[in-house]
């Protein structure tokens, strides 16, 4: 449901990491058991400094460079959305949709 809402609200002008991150974030909000867990592969990616910068995170979904990159990217995107909500509130996640729709970068 969140994918359809966000894609419609942004006129499909949204980074892939944001739609996937919101979906993971919402799953975890409903029930912690539903969200992505920190797996050994994610721990290794963190240890080996394989997390992507936010500006490059779409690459983790579109062109993963190693076997677990996609799993790590889902986890990372979800945690970024968790951080945005904890730092600026849940409304900030939805506020990003308006500037994305008009292709203007969101402001914090």
Coordinates of N, CA, C and O in Angstrom, one line a residue:
X1 N 0.8 -1.2 0.0 CA 0.0 0.0 0.0 C 0.9 1.3 0.0 O 0.6 2.2 -0.7
X2 N 1.9 1.3 0.8 CA 2.8 2.5 0.9 C 3.4 2.8 -0.5 O 3.6 4.0 -0.8
X3 N 3.8 1.7 -1.2 CA 4.4 2.0 -2.5 C 3.5 2.8 -3.4 O 3.9 3.7 -4.0
X4 N 2.2 2.3 -3.5 CA 1.2 3.0 -4.4 C 1.0 4.4 -3.9 O 1.0 5.3 -4.7
X5 N 0.9 4.6 -2.6 CA 0.6 5.9 -2.1 C 1.8 6.9 -2.4 O 1.5 8.0 -2.9
X6 N 3.0 6.5 -2.1 CA 4.1 7.3 -2.3 C 4.4 7.6 -3.8 O 4.7 8.7 -4.2
X7 N 4.3 6.6 -4.6 CA 4.4 6.8 -6.1 C 3.4 7.7 -6.6 O 3.7 8.6 -7.4
X8 N 2.2 7.6 -6.2 CA 1.1 8.5 -6.6 C 1.3 9.9 -6.1 O 1.3 10.9 -6.8
X9 N 1.7 10.0 -4.8 CA 1.9 11.4 -4.2 C 3.1 12.1 -4.8 O 3.1 13.3 -4.8
X10 N 4.0 11.4 -5.3 CA 5.2 12.0 -5.9 C 5.2 12.0 -7.4 O 6.2 12.4 -8.0
X11 N 4.1 11.6 -8.0 CA 4.1 11.5 -9.5 C 5.2 10.6 -10.0 O 5.8 11.0 -11.0
X12 N 5.6 9.6 -9.3 CA 6.6 8.6 -9.6 C 8.0 9.3 -9.6 O 8.9 8.7 -10.2
X13 N 8.2 10.4 -9.0 CA 9.5 11.1 -8.9 C 10.1 10.9 -7.5 O 10.2 11.9 -6.8
X14 N 10.4 9.7 -7.2 CA 10.9 9.4 -5.9 C 12.0 8.4 -6.0 O 12.0 7.5 -6.8
X15 N 13.0 8.6 -5.2 CA 14.1 7.6 -5.2 C 13.6 6.2 -4.8 O 12.8 6.1 -3.9
X16 N 14.1 5.2 -5.4 CA 13.7 3.8 -5.0 C 14.0 3.6 -3.5 O 13.2 2.9 -2.9
X17 N 15.1 4.0 -3.0 CA 15.4 3.8 -1.6 C 14.3 4.3 -0.7 O 14.0 3.7 0.4
X18 N 13.7 5.5 -1.1 CA 12.7 6.1 -0.2 C 11.4 5.3 -0.2 O 10.9 5.0 0.9
X19 N 11.0 4.8 -1.3 CA 9.8 3.9 -1.3 C 10.0 2.6 -0.6 O 9.1 2.2 0.2
X20 N 11.1 2.0 -0.8 CA 11.4 0.7 -0.1 C 11.7 1.0 1.4 O 11.2 0.2 2.2
X21 N 12.4 2.1 1.7 CA 12.6 2.4 3.1 C 11.3 2.7 3.8 O 11.2 2.2 5.0
X22 N 10.4 3.4 3.2 CA 9.1 3.7 3.9 C 8.4 2.4 4.1 O 7.7 2.2 5.2
X23 N 8.4 1.5 3.2 CA 7.7 0.2 3.3 C 8.3 -0.6 4.5 O 7.5 -1.1 5.3
X24 N 9.6 -0.7 4.6 CA 10.2 -1.4 5.7 C 9.9 -0.7 7.0 O 9.6 -1.3 8.0
X25 N 10.0 0.6 7.0 CA 9.7 1.4 8.2 C 8.3 1.2 8.7 O 8.1 0.9 9.9
X26 N 7.3 1.2 7.8 CA 5.9 1.0 8.1 C 5.7 -0.5 8.6 O 4.9 -0.7 9.6
X27 N 6.4 -1.4 8.0 CA 6.2 -2.8 8.5 C 6.7 -2.9 10.0 O 6.0 -3.5 10.8
X28 N 7.8 -2.3 10.3 CA 8.4 -2.3 11.6 C 7.5 -1.6 12.6 O 7.4 -2.0 13.7
X29 N 6.9 -0.5 12.1 CA 6.0 0.3 13.0 C 4.8 -0.6 13.4 O 4.3 -0.5 14.5
X30 N 4.2 -1.3 12.5 CA 3.1 -2.2 12.8 C 3.5 -3.3 13.8 O 2.8 -3.6 14.7
X31 N 4.6 -3.9 13.5 CA 5.1 -5.0 14.3 C 6.6 -5.2 14.1 O 7.0 -5.4 13.0
X32 N 7.4 -5.1 15.2 CA 8.8 -5.2 15.0 C 9.2 -6.6 14.3 O 10.2 -6.6 13.7
X33 N 8.4 -7.6 14.5 CA 8.7 -8.9 13.8 C 8.6 -8.8 12.3 O 9.1 -9.7 11.6
X34 N 7.8 -7.9 11.8 CA 7.6 -7.8 10.4 C 8.8 -7.1 9.6 O 9.0 -7.4 8.5
X35 N 9.4 -6.2 10.3 CA 10.5 -5.4 9.6 C 11.7 -6.2 9.4 O 11.9 -7.4 9.9
X36 N 12.7 -5.7 8.7 CA 13.9 -6.3 8.4 C 14.8 -6.4 9.7 O 14.9 -5.4 10.4
X37 N 15.3 -7.5 9.9 CA 16.2 -7.7 11.1 C 17.6 -7.5 10.7 O 18.0 -7.8 9.6
X38 N 18.4 -7.2 11.7 CA 19.9 -7.2 11.4 C 20.4 -8.6 11.4 O 20.4 -9.4 12.3
X39 N 20.8 -9.0 10.2 CA 21.3 -10.3 9.9 C 22.8 -10.3 9.9 O 23.4 -9.3 9.9
X40 N 23.4 -11.5 10.0 CA 24.9 -11.5 9.9 C 25.4 -10.8 8.7 O 26.5 -10.2 8.7
X41 N 24.7 -10.9 7.5 CA 25.2 -10.2 6.3 C 25.2 -8.7 6.5 O 26.1 -8.0 6.0
X42 N 24.2 -8.2 7.2 CA 24.1 -6.8 7.4 C 25.3 -6.3 8.4 O 25.9 -5.3 8.2
X43 N 25.5 -7.1 9.4 CA 26.6 -6.8 10.3 C 27.9 -6.8 9.6 O 28.7 -5.9 9.8
X44 N 28.2 -7.7 8.7 CA 29.4 -7.8 7.9 C 29.5 -6.5 7.0 O 30.6 -5.9 6.9
X45 N 28.4 -6.1 6.4 CA 28.4 -5.0 5.5 C 28.7 -3.7 6.3 O 29.5 -2.9 5.9
X46 N 28.2 -3.6 7.5 CA 28.5 -2.4 8.4 C 30.0 -2.5 8.8 O 30.7 -1.5 8.7
X47 N 30.4 -3.7 9.2 CA 31.8 -3.8 9.6 C 32.8 -3.5 8.5 O 33.8 -2.8 8.7
X48 N 32.4 -3.9 7.3 CA 33.3 -3.7 6.1 C 33.1 -2.4 5.4 O 33.6 -2.2 4.3
X49 N 32.3 -1.5 6.0 CA 32.0 -0.2 5.5 C 31.4 -0.3 4.1 O 31.8 0.5 3.2
X50 N 30.4 -1.2 3.9 CA 29.8 -1.3 2.6 C 28.4 -0.6 2.5 O 27.8 -0.8 1.5
X51 N 28.1 0.1 3.5 CA 26.8 0.9 3.4 C 27.0 2.0 2.4 O 28.1 2.6 2.3
X52 N 26.0 2.2 1.6 CA 26.1 3.3 0.5 C 25.7 4.6 1.1 O 24.8 4.7 2.0
X53 N 26.3 5.7 0.6 CA 25.8 7.0 1.0 C 24.3 7.2 0.5 O 24.0 6.6 -0.5
X54 N 23.5 7.9 1.2 CA 22.1 8.1 0.8 C 22.0 8.5 -0.7 O 21.1 8.0 -1.4
X55 N 22.8 9.4 -1.1 CA 22.8 9.8 -2.5 C 23.0 8.7 -3.6 O 22.6 8.9 -4.7
X56 N 23.6 7.6 -3.1 CA 23.9 6.5 -4.0 C 23.1 5.2 -3.7 O 23.3 4.2 -4.3
X57 N 22.2 5.3 -2.7 CA 21.5 4.1 -2.2 C 20.7 3.4 -3.3 O 20.5 2.2 -3.2
X58 N 20.2 4.2 -4.2 CA 19.4 3.5 -5.3 C 20.2 2.4 -6.0 O 19.6 1.4 -6.4
X59 N 21.5 2.6 -6.1 CA 22.3 1.6 -6.8 C 22.2 0.2 -6.1 O 22.3 -0.8 -6.7
X60 N 22.0 0.2 -4.8 CA 21.8 -1.0 -4.1 C 20.6 -1.8 -4.5 O 20.6 -3.0 -4.3
X61 N 19.6 -1.1 -5.0 CA 18.4 -1.8 -5.5 C 18.5 -2.1 -7.0 O 17.9 -3.1 -7.4
X62 N 19.1 -1.2 -7.7 CA 19.1 -1.3 -9.2 C 20.2 -2.2 -9.7 O 20.0 -3.0 -10.6
X63 N 21.4 -2.0 -9.1 CA 22.6 -2.7 -9.6 C 23.4 -3.2 -8.5 O 24.5 -2.6 -8.2
X64 N 22.9 -4.2 -7.7 CA 23.7 -4.6 -6.5 C 25.1 -5.2 -7.0 O 25.1 -5.9 -7.9
X65 N 26.1 -4.8 -6.2 CA 27.5 -5.2 -6.6 C 27.9 -6.5 -5.9 O 29.0 -7.0 -6.2
X66 N 27.2 -7.0 -4.9 CA 27.6 -8.2 -4.3 C 26.3 -8.9 -3.8 O 25.2 -8.4 -3.8
X67 N 26.4 -10.2 -3.5 CA 25.3 -11.1 -3.2 C 24.3 -10.5 -2.3 O 23.1 -10.6 -2.5
X68 N 24.6 -9.9 -1.2 CA 23.7 -9.5 -0.2 C 23.4 -8.0 -0.2 O 22.7 -7.5 0.6
X69 N 23.8 -7.3 -1.3 CA 23.6 -5.9 -1.4 C 22.2 -5.5 -1.3 O 21.8 -4.5 -0.6
X70 N 21.3 -6.2 -1.9 CA 19.9 -5.9 -1.9 C 19.3 -6.0 -0.5 O 18.6 -5.1 -0.1
X71 N 19.6 -7.0 0.2 CA 19.2 -7.2 1.6 C 19.7 -6.0 2.5 O 18.9 -5.4 3.2
X72 N 20.9 -5.7 2.3 CA 21.6 -4.6 3.0 C 20.9 -3.3 2.7 O 20.6 -2.4 3.6
X73 N 20.6 -3.1 1.4 CA 19.9 -1.8 1.0 C 18.5 -1.7 1.6 O 18.2 -0.5 2.0
X74 N 17.8 -2.7 1.6 CA 16.4 -2.6 2.3 C 16.6 -2.3 3.7 O 15.9 -1.4 4.2
X75 N 17.5 -2.9 4.4 CA 17.7 -2.6 5.8 C 18.1 -1.2 6.0 O 17.6 -0.5 6.8
X76 N 19.1 -0.8 5.2 CA 19.6 0.6 5.3 C 18.6 1.6 5.1 O 18.4 2.6 5.8
X77 N 17.8 1.4 4.0 CA 16.7 2.4 3.7 C 15.7 2.5 4.8 O 15.2 3.6 5.1
X78 N 15.3 1.4 5.3 CA 14.4 1.3 6.4 C 14.9 2.1 7.7 O 14.2 2.9 8.3
X79 N 16.2 1.9 8.0 CA 16.7 2.6 9.1 C 16.9 4.1 8.9 O 16.8 4.9 9.8
X80 N 17.1 4.5 7.6 CA 17.2 5.9 7.3 C 15.8 6.5 7.6 O 15.7 7.6 8.2
X81 N 14.7 5.9 7.1 CA 13.4 6.4 7.4 C 13.1 6.4 8.9 O 12.4 7.3 9.4
X82 N 13.5 5.4 9.6 CA 13.4 5.4 11.1 C 14.0 6.6 11.7 O 13.5 7.3 12.6
X83 N 15.2 6.9 11.2 CA 16.0 8.0 11.7 C 15.3 9.4 11.4 O 15.2 10.2 12.3
X84 N 14.8 9.5 10.2 CA 14.1 10.7 9.8 C 12.9 10.9 10.8 O 12.7 12.0 11.3
X85 N 12.1 9.9 11.0 CA 11.0 10.0 11.9 C 11.4 10.3 13.3 O 10.8 11.2 14.0
X86 N 12.4 9.7 13.8 CA 12.9 9.9 15.2 C 13.4 11.3 15.4 O 13.3 11.9 16.4
X87 N 14.1 11.8 14.4 CA 14.8 13.1 14.4 C 13.8 14.3 14.2 O 13.8 15.3 14.8
X88 N 12.9 14.1 13.1 CA 12.1 15.2 12.7 C 10.6 14.9 12.8 O 9.8 15.8 12.5
X89 N 10.2 13.7 13.1 CA 8.8 13.3 13.3 C 8.2 12.7 12.0 O 8.8 12.8 10.9
X90 N 7.1 11.9 12.2 CA 6.5 11.2 11.2 C 6.0 12.0 10.0 O 6.1 11.6 8.8
X91 N 5.6 13.2 10.3 CA 5.0 14.1 9.3 C 6.1 14.5 8.3 O 5.8 14.7 7.1
X92 N 7.4 14.5 8.7 CA 8.5 14.9 7.8 C 8.6 13.9 6.7 O 8.9 14.3 5.5
X93 N 8.4 12.6 6.9 CA 8.4 11.6 5.9 C 7.4 11.9 4.8 O 7.7 11.8 3.6
X94 N 6.2 12.3 5.2 CA 5.2 12.6 4.2 C 5.4 14.0 3.5 O 5.1 14.1 2.4
X95 N 6.0 14.9 4.3 CA 6.2 16.2 3.7 C 7.2 16.1 2.5 O 7.2 17.0 1.7
X96 N 8.0 15.1 2.5 CA 9.0 15.0 1.4 C 8.3 14.7 0.1 O 8.9 15.0 -1.0
X97 N 7.1 14.2 0.1 CA 6.4 13.9 -1.1 C 6.1 15.1 -2.0 O 6.2 15.0 -3.2
X98 N 5.7 16.2 -1.4 CA 5.4 17.4 -2.2 C 6.6 17.9 -3.0 O 6.4 18.1 -4.2
X99 N 7.7 18.1 -2.3 CA 8.8 18.6 -3.1 C 9.3 17.6 -4.2 O 9.8 17.9 -5.2
X100 N 9.2 16.3 -3.8 CA 9.6 15.3 -4.8 C 8.7 15.3 -6.0 O 9.2 15.1 -7.1
X101 N 7.4 15.6 -5.8 CA 6.5 15.6 -6.9 C 6.9 16.7 -7.9 O 6.7 16.6 -9.1
X102 N 7.4 17.8 -7.4 CA 7.8 18.9 -8.2 C 9.3 18.9 -8.6 O 9.8 19.9 -9.1
X103 N 10.0 17.9 -8.2 CA 11.4 17.7 -8.4 C 12.3 18.7 -7.7 O 13.4 18.9 -8.1
X104 N 11.8 19.3 -6.7 CA 12.6 20.2 -5.8 C 13.1 19.3 -4.7 O 12.3 18.6 -4.1
X105 N 14.4 19.5 -4.3 CA 14.9 18.7 -3.2 C 14.2 19.0 -1.8 O 13.9 20.2 -1.6
X106 N 13.9 18.0 -1.0 CA 13.3 18.3 0.3 C 14.2 19.1 1.2 O 15.4 18.9 1.2
X107 N 13.6 19.9 2.1 CA 14.4 20.6 3.1 C 14.2 20.0 4.4 O 13.1 19.6 4.7
X108 N 15.2 20.1 5.2 CA 15.1 19.5 6.6 C 14.9 20.6 7.6 O 15.1 21.7 7.6

